PDB file of C-alpha atoms in Angstrom:
ATOM      1  CA  MET V 593       0.000   0.000   0.000  1.00  0.00           C
ATOM      2  CA  ALA V 594       1.341   3.453  -0.949  1.00  0.00           C
ATOM      3  CA  ILE V 595       1.909   6.174   1.579  1.00  0.00           C
ATOM      4  CA  ILE V 596       0.296   9.490   0.710  1.00  0.00           C
ATOM      5  CA  LYS V 597       1.889  12.594   2.150  1.00  0.00           C
ATOM      6  CA  LYS V 598       0.195  15.931   2.339  1.00  0.00           C
ATOM      7  CA  PHE V 599       2.072  18.931   1.065  1.00  0.00           C
ATOM      8  CA  ARG V 600       1.382  22.550   0.262  1.00  0.00           C
ATOM      9  CA  ILE V 601       2.979  24.596  -2.492  1.00  0.00           C
ATOM     10  CA  LYS V 602       3.917  27.884  -0.874  1.00  0.00           C
ATOM     11  CA  SER V 603       5.020  29.545  -4.071  1.00  0.00           C
ATOM     12  CA  PHE V 604       5.099  28.158  -7.560  1.00  0.00           C
ATOM     13  CA  LYS V 605       7.027  30.976  -9.187  1.00  0.00           C
ATOM     14  CA  LYS V 606       7.823  34.568  -8.481  1.00  0.00           C
ATOM     15  CA  ASN V 607       5.843  36.936 -10.651  1.00  0.00           C
ATOM     16  CA  LYS V 608       7.646  40.067 -11.708  1.00  0.00           C
ATOM     17  CA  PRO V 609       4.909  42.631 -12.289  1.00  0.00           C
ATOM     18  CA  LEU V 610       4.692  44.336 -15.685  1.00  0.00           C
ATOM     19  CA  ILE V 611       2.859  47.252 -14.055  1.00  0.00           C
ATOM     20  CA  LYS V 612       3.057  48.169 -10.399  1.00  0.00           C
ATOM     21  CA  LEU V 613       1.074  50.973  -8.757  1.00  0.00           C
ATOM     22  CA  GLU V 614       2.221  51.919  -5.265  1.00  0.00           C
ATOM     23  CA  LYS V 615       0.464  54.317  -2.896  1.00  0.00           C
ATOM     24  CA  ILE V 616      -1.288  56.154  -5.747  1.00  0.00           C
ATOM     25  CA  SER V 617      -3.431  59.100  -4.705  1.00  0.00           C
ATOM     26  CA  PHE V 618      -5.161  61.528  -7.025  1.00  0.00           C
ATOM     27  CA  SER V 619      -7.596  64.425  -6.646  1.00  0.00           C
ATOM     28  CA  TYR V 620      -9.599  66.571  -9.027  1.00  0.00           C
ATOM     29  CA  GLY V 621      -9.497  69.915  -7.230  1.00  0.00           C
ATOM     30  CA  LYS V 622     -10.609  69.245  -3.648  1.00  0.00           C
ATOM     31  CA  ARG V 623     -12.362  65.957  -4.519  1.00  0.00           C
ATOM     32  CA  GLN V 624     -10.156  62.946  -3.815  1.00  0.00           C
ATOM     33  CA  ILE V 625     -10.697  60.214  -6.390  1.00  0.00           C
ATOM     34  CA  LEU V 626      -7.979  57.707  -5.437  1.00  0.00           C
ATOM     35  CA  ASP V 627      -6.464  57.254  -1.995  1.00  0.00           C
ATOM     36  CA  ASN V 628      -3.422  55.013  -1.471  1.00  0.00           C
ATOM     37  CA  ILE V 629      -4.128  52.529  -4.314  1.00  0.00           C
ATOM     38  CA  ASN V 630      -1.735  49.553  -4.670  1.00  0.00           C
ATOM     39  CA  PHE V 631      -1.830  46.732  -7.215  1.00  0.00           C
ATOM     40  CA  ASN V 632       0.277  44.769  -9.691  1.00  0.00           C
ATOM     41  CA  ILE V 633      -0.454  43.467 -13.170  1.00  0.00           C
ATOM     42  CA  ASN V 634       1.650  40.387 -13.963  1.00  0.00           C
ATOM     43  CA  GLN V 635       2.568  38.745 -17.268  1.00  0.00           C
ATOM     44  CA  GLY V 636      -0.386  36.806 -18.716  1.00  0.00           C
ATOM     45  CA  GLU V 637      -2.812  38.160 -16.136  1.00  0.00           C
ATOM     46  CA  ILE V 638      -6.224  39.617 -16.834  1.00  0.00           C
ATOM     47  CA  LEU V 639      -7.295  42.216 -14.307  1.00  0.00           C
ATOM     48  CA  GLY V 640     -10.820  43.605 -14.257  1.00  0.00           C
ATOM     49  CA  MET V 641     -11.813  46.732 -12.366  1.00  0.00           C
ATOM     50  CA  LEU V 642     -15.444  46.877 -11.337  1.00  0.00           C
ATOM     51  CA  GLY V 643     -17.304  49.675  -9.657  1.00  0.00           C
ATOM     52  CA  PRO V 644     -19.931  52.369 -10.145  1.00  0.00           C
ATOM     53  CA  ASN V 645     -19.378  55.486 -12.231  1.00  0.00           C
ATOM     54  CA  GLY V 646     -17.042  58.039 -10.717  1.00  0.00           C
ATOM     55  CA  VAL V 647     -14.926  55.766  -8.498  1.00  0.00           C
ATOM     56  CA  GLY V 648     -11.722  56.198 -10.529  1.00  0.00           C
ATOM     57  CA  LYS V 649     -11.492  53.305 -13.004  1.00  0.00           C
ATOM     58  CA  SER V 650     -10.792  55.527 -16.022  1.00  0.00           C
ATOM     59  CA  THR V 651      -8.564  57.725 -13.854  1.00  0.00           C
ATOM     60  CA  ILE V 652      -6.338  54.698 -13.164  1.00  0.00           C
ATOM     61  CA  PHE V 653      -6.019  54.090 -16.920  1.00  0.00           C
ATOM     62  CA  ASN V 654      -5.173  57.767 -17.468  1.00  0.00           C
ATOM     63  CA  LEU V 655      -2.500  57.561 -14.758  1.00  0.00           C
ATOM     64  CA  ILE V 656      -0.956  54.402 -16.249  1.00  0.00           C
ATOM     65  CA  THR V 657      -0.817  55.882 -19.747  1.00  0.00           C
ATOM     66  CA  GLY V 658       0.551  59.220 -18.552  1.00  0.00           C
ATOM     67  CA  LEU V 659      -2.392  61.397 -19.523  1.00  0.00           C
ATOM     68  CA  ILE V 660      -2.429  62.659 -15.923  1.00  0.00           C
ATOM     69  CA  LYS V 661       0.050  62.504 -13.033  1.00  0.00           C
ATOM     70  CA  PRO V 662      -0.771  61.271  -9.530  1.00  0.00           C
ATOM     71  CA  ASP V 663      -0.635  63.588  -6.536  1.00  0.00           C
ATOM     72  CA  PHE V 664       1.379  60.940  -4.720  1.00  0.00           C
ATOM     73  CA  GLY V 665       2.822  57.477  -5.365  1.00  0.00           C
ATOM     74  CA  SER V 666       4.738  55.663  -8.080  1.00  0.00           C
ATOM     75  CA  ILE V 667       3.918  53.799 -11.271  1.00  0.00           C
ATOM     76  CA  GLN V 668       6.454  51.239 -12.467  1.00  0.00           C
ATOM     77  CA  PHE V 669       6.722  49.331 -15.730  1.00  0.00           C
ATOM     78  CA  ASN V 670       9.102  46.349 -15.450  1.00  0.00           C
ATOM     79  CA  GLY V 671      10.615  47.909 -12.327  1.00  0.00           C
ATOM     80  CA  THR V 672      11.210  51.341 -13.918  1.00  0.00           C
ATOM     81  CA  ASN V 673       9.453  54.349 -12.385  1.00  0.00           C
ATOM     82  CA  VAL V 674       7.675  56.004 -15.336  1.00  0.00           C
ATOM     83  CA  LEU V 675       6.144  59.107 -13.748  1.00  0.00           C
ATOM     84  CA  ASP V 676       8.422  61.365 -15.790  1.00  0.00           C
ATOM     85  CA  TYR V 677       8.072  59.385 -19.030  1.00  0.00           C
ATOM     86  CA  PRO V 678       5.829  60.967 -21.699  1.00  0.00           C
ATOM     87  CA  ILE V 679       2.907  59.057 -23.223  1.00  0.00           C
ATOM     88  CA  SER V 680       4.855  58.312 -26.403  1.00  0.00           C
ATOM     89  CA  GLU V 681       7.684  56.576 -24.518  1.00  0.00           C
ATOM     90  CA  ARG V 682       5.259  54.564 -22.399  1.00  0.00           C
ATOM     91  CA  THR V 683       3.673  53.355 -25.629  1.00  0.00           C
ATOM     92  CA  THR V 684       6.842  52.599 -27.599  1.00  0.00           C
ATOM     93  CA  LYS V 685       9.393  51.576 -24.950  1.00  0.00           C
ATOM     94  CA  PHE V 686       7.080  49.638 -22.629  1.00  0.00           C
ATOM     95  CA  LYS V 687       4.493  48.535 -25.237  1.00  0.00           C
ATOM     96  CA  ILE V 688       1.392  49.896 -23.499  1.00  0.00           C
ATOM     97  CA  GLY V 689      -1.806  49.966 -25.561  1.00  0.00           C
ATOM     98  CA  TYR V 690      -4.927  51.859 -24.479  1.00  0.00           C
ATOM     99  CA  VAL V 691      -8.479  51.747 -25.827  1.00  0.00           C
ATOM    100  CA  PRO V 692     -10.292  54.666 -24.179  1.00  0.00           C
ATOM    101  CA  GLN V 693     -14.006  54.686 -23.499  1.00  0.00           C
ATOM    102  CA  HIS V 694     -14.510  57.683 -25.809  1.00  0.00           C
ATOM    103  CA  GLY V 695     -12.404  59.036 -28.680  1.00  0.00           C
ATOM    104  CA  GLY V 696      -8.933  57.717 -29.385  1.00  0.00           C
ATOM    105  CA  TYR V 697      -8.769  58.699 -33.057  1.00  0.00           C
ATOM    106  CA  PHE V 698      -8.350  61.825 -35.226  1.00  0.00           C
ATOM    107  CA  HIS V 699     -11.861  62.971 -36.180  1.00  0.00           C
ATOM    108  CA  ASP V 700     -10.923  64.840 -39.377  1.00  0.00           C
ATOM    109  CA  LEU V 701      -8.668  62.115 -40.811  1.00  0.00           C
ATOM    110  CA  THR V 702      -9.915  59.182 -42.827  1.00  0.00           C
ATOM    111  CA  LEU V 703      -9.657  55.700 -41.391  1.00  0.00           C
ATOM    112  CA  ILE V 704      -6.526  54.924 -43.445  1.00  0.00           C
ATOM    113  CA  GLU V 705      -4.963  58.290 -42.527  1.00  0.00           C
ATOM    114  CA  ASN V 706      -5.547  57.505 -38.837  1.00  0.00           C
ATOM    115  CA  LEU V 707      -3.843  54.132 -39.206  1.00  0.00           C
ATOM    116  CA  ASN V 708      -0.921  55.608 -41.170  1.00  0.00           C
ATOM    117  CA  ALA V 709      -0.403  58.438 -38.671  1.00  0.00           C
ATOM    118  CA  ILE V 710      -0.071  56.088 -35.701  1.00  0.00           C
ATOM    119  CA  ALA V 711       1.811  53.400 -37.651  1.00  0.00           C
ATOM    120  CA  GLU V 712       4.521  55.911 -38.602  1.00  0.00           C
ATOM    121  CA  ILE V 713       5.239  56.364 -34.897  1.00  0.00           C
ATOM    122  CA  LEU V 714       4.949  52.739 -33.801  1.00  0.00           C
ATOM    123  CA  VAL V 715       6.224  50.715 -36.789  1.00  0.00           C
ATOM    124  CA  LYS V 716       9.592  51.868 -38.160  1.00  0.00           C
ATOM    125  CA  ASN V 717       9.888  49.507 -41.150  1.00  0.00           C
ATOM    126  CA  SER V 718       7.699  50.796 -44.020  1.00  0.00           C
ATOM    127  CA  GLN V 719       6.976  47.345 -45.490  1.00  0.00           C
ATOM    128  CA  GLU V 720       6.013  46.002 -42.062  1.00  0.00           C
ATOM    129  CA  ARG V 721       3.853  49.109 -41.517  1.00  0.00           C
ATOM    130  CA  ILE V 722       1.893  48.550 -44.747  1.00  0.00           C
ATOM    131  CA  SER V 723       1.494  44.846 -43.983  1.00  0.00           C
ATOM    132  CA  LYS V 724       0.286  45.497 -40.426  1.00  0.00           C
ATOM    133  CA  ILE V 725      -2.254  48.120 -41.587  1.00  0.00           C
ATOM    134  CA  ASP V 726      -3.598  45.818 -44.311  1.00  0.00           C
ATOM    135  CA  GLU V 727      -3.879  42.950 -41.812  1.00  0.00           C
ATOM    136  CA  LEU V 728      -5.846  45.055 -39.311  1.00  0.00           C
ATOM    137  CA  ILE V 729      -8.161  46.504 -41.983  1.00  0.00           C
ATOM    138  CA  SER V 730      -8.941  42.982 -43.131  1.00  0.00           C
ATOM    139  CA  LYS V 731      -9.256  41.536 -39.607  1.00  0.00           C
ATOM    140  CA  PHE V 732     -11.725  44.232 -38.508  1.00  0.00           C
ATOM    141  CA  GLU V 733     -13.626  44.218 -41.845  1.00  0.00           C
ATOM    142  CA  LEU V 734     -12.980  47.908 -42.516  1.00  0.00           C
ATOM    143  CA  ASP V 735     -12.158  47.589 -46.245  1.00  0.00           C
ATOM    144  CA  SER V 736     -15.278  49.469 -47.351  1.00  0.00           C
ATOM    145  CA  VAL V 737     -14.675  52.533 -45.139  1.00  0.00           C
ATOM    146  CA  VAL V 738     -10.920  53.191 -45.441  1.00  0.00           C
ATOM    147  CA  ASN V 739     -11.436  56.547 -47.203  1.00  0.00           C
ATOM    148  CA  ILE V 740     -14.204  57.853 -44.927  1.00  0.00           C
ATOM    149  CA  LYS V 741     -13.398  60.444 -42.264  1.00  0.00           C
ATOM    150  CA  ALA V 742     -13.465  58.922 -38.798  1.00  0.00           C
ATOM    151  CA  LYS V 743     -16.122  61.347 -37.552  1.00  0.00           C
ATOM    152  CA  PHE V 744     -18.579  59.888 -40.105  1.00  0.00           C
ATOM    153  CA  LEU V 745     -18.029  56.232 -39.147  1.00  0.00           C
ATOM    154  CA  SER V 746     -20.641  54.300 -37.164  1.00  0.00           C
ATOM    155  CA  GLY V 747     -20.062  53.647 -33.459  1.00  0.00           C
ATOM    156  CA  GLY V 748     -18.911  50.085 -34.112  1.00  0.00           C
ATOM    157  CA  GLN V 749     -16.575  51.166 -36.918  1.00  0.00           C
ATOM    158  CA  LYS V 750     -15.049  53.860 -34.682  1.00  0.00           C
ATOM    159  CA  LYS V 751     -14.447  51.301 -31.927  1.00  0.00           C
ATOM    160  CA  LYS V 752     -12.873  48.882 -34.422  1.00  0.00           C
ATOM    161  CA  LEU V 753     -10.618  51.717 -35.605  1.00  0.00           C
ATOM    162  CA  VAL V 754      -9.501  52.567 -32.060  1.00  0.00           C
ATOM    163  CA  ILE V 755      -8.736  48.922 -31.267  1.00  0.00           C
ATOM    164  CA  ALA V 756      -6.838  48.587 -34.571  1.00  0.00           C
ATOM    165  CA  LEU V 757      -4.836  51.744 -33.731  1.00  0.00           C
ATOM    166  CA  THR V 758      -3.969  50.246 -30.344  1.00  0.00           C
ATOM    167  CA  LEU V 759      -2.866  46.921 -31.840  1.00  0.00           C
ATOM    168  CA  LEU V 760      -0.520  48.562 -34.371  1.00  0.00           C
ATOM    169  CA  GLY V 761       2.326  48.635 -31.848  1.00  0.00           C
ATOM    170  CA  ASN V 762       1.919  44.993 -30.724  1.00  0.00           C
ATOM    171  CA  PRO V 763       1.296  45.994 -27.091  1.00  0.00           C
ATOM    172  CA  LYS V 764       2.417  43.722 -24.257  1.00  0.00           C
ATOM    173  CA  ILE V 765      -0.203  45.335 -22.030  1.00  0.00           C
ATOM    174  CA  LEU V 766      -3.635  46.218 -23.341  1.00  0.00           C
ATOM    175  CA  LEU V 767      -5.799  48.572 -21.285  1.00  0.00           C
ATOM    176  CA  LEU V 768      -9.485  48.465 -22.258  1.00  0.00           C
ATOM    177  CA  ASP V 769     -11.829  51.093 -20.815  1.00  0.00           C
ATOM    178  CA  GLU V 770     -15.394  49.915 -21.444  1.00  0.00           C
ATOM    179  CA  CYS V 771     -14.445  48.990 -24.990  1.00  0.00           C
ATOM    180  CA  PHE V 772     -17.766  47.228 -25.677  1.00  0.00           C
ATOM    181  CA  ALA V 773     -20.093  49.874 -24.243  1.00  0.00           C
ATOM    182  CA  ALA V 774     -23.064  50.742 -26.503  1.00  0.00           C
ATOM    183  CA  LEU V 775     -22.097  48.205 -29.205  1.00  0.00           C
ATOM    184  CA  ASP V 776     -24.362  45.581 -30.716  1.00  0.00           C
ATOM    185  CA  VAL V 777     -23.874  41.901 -29.896  1.00  0.00           C
ATOM    186  CA  LEU V 778     -22.471  40.970 -33.341  1.00  0.00           C
ATOM    187  CA  THR V 779     -19.811  43.705 -33.192  1.00  0.00           C
ATOM    188  CA  ILE V 780     -18.849  42.678 -29.658  1.00  0.00           C
ATOM    189  CA  LYS V 781     -18.433  39.022 -30.709  1.00  0.00           C
ATOM    190  CA  MET V 782     -16.287  40.067 -33.687  1.00  0.00           C
ATOM    191  CA  LEU V 783     -14.056  42.344 -31.564  1.00  0.00           C
ATOM    192  CA  GLN V 784     -13.574  39.637 -28.936  1.00  0.00           C
TER     193      GLN V 784
END
């Protein structure tokens, strides 16, 4: 008869966080939105933030991307404090992609002009840039609207454009702020 021993795995592997927020506090005027927020996002992890409107979910995204600075605390990407890094460096050096709840594209540019504008920043090789744009246009079924100004696209087409713009740089971290809000079921299934 075999002997069965009980054991407990205390730690399987050490996770080195891709993003680390420490003691983050932020206020709009006299109204404090975030107070001493701490969390990590590790490689391969999906983190969902739930809560009612106005509790600071979008504010956290804006802090991570560099759109706003915290009143106190630190934000680290791969162990590097990025508070003084501009948005462009956070996107290119640390491969952060962000799909905001509203906007995220140039209203007066056509869909293809939007893609080209961002691709010129994120994809240095011109052949790779063209290939990546063509792949995303095909993947998101935007072939028929490439020459239409973004402001005239439908809600679903605008959201597809913003997600395509975000994917141009092959982000390691993808921040999605209510990316499926107000979209029909078929569009949501396609985007997923």
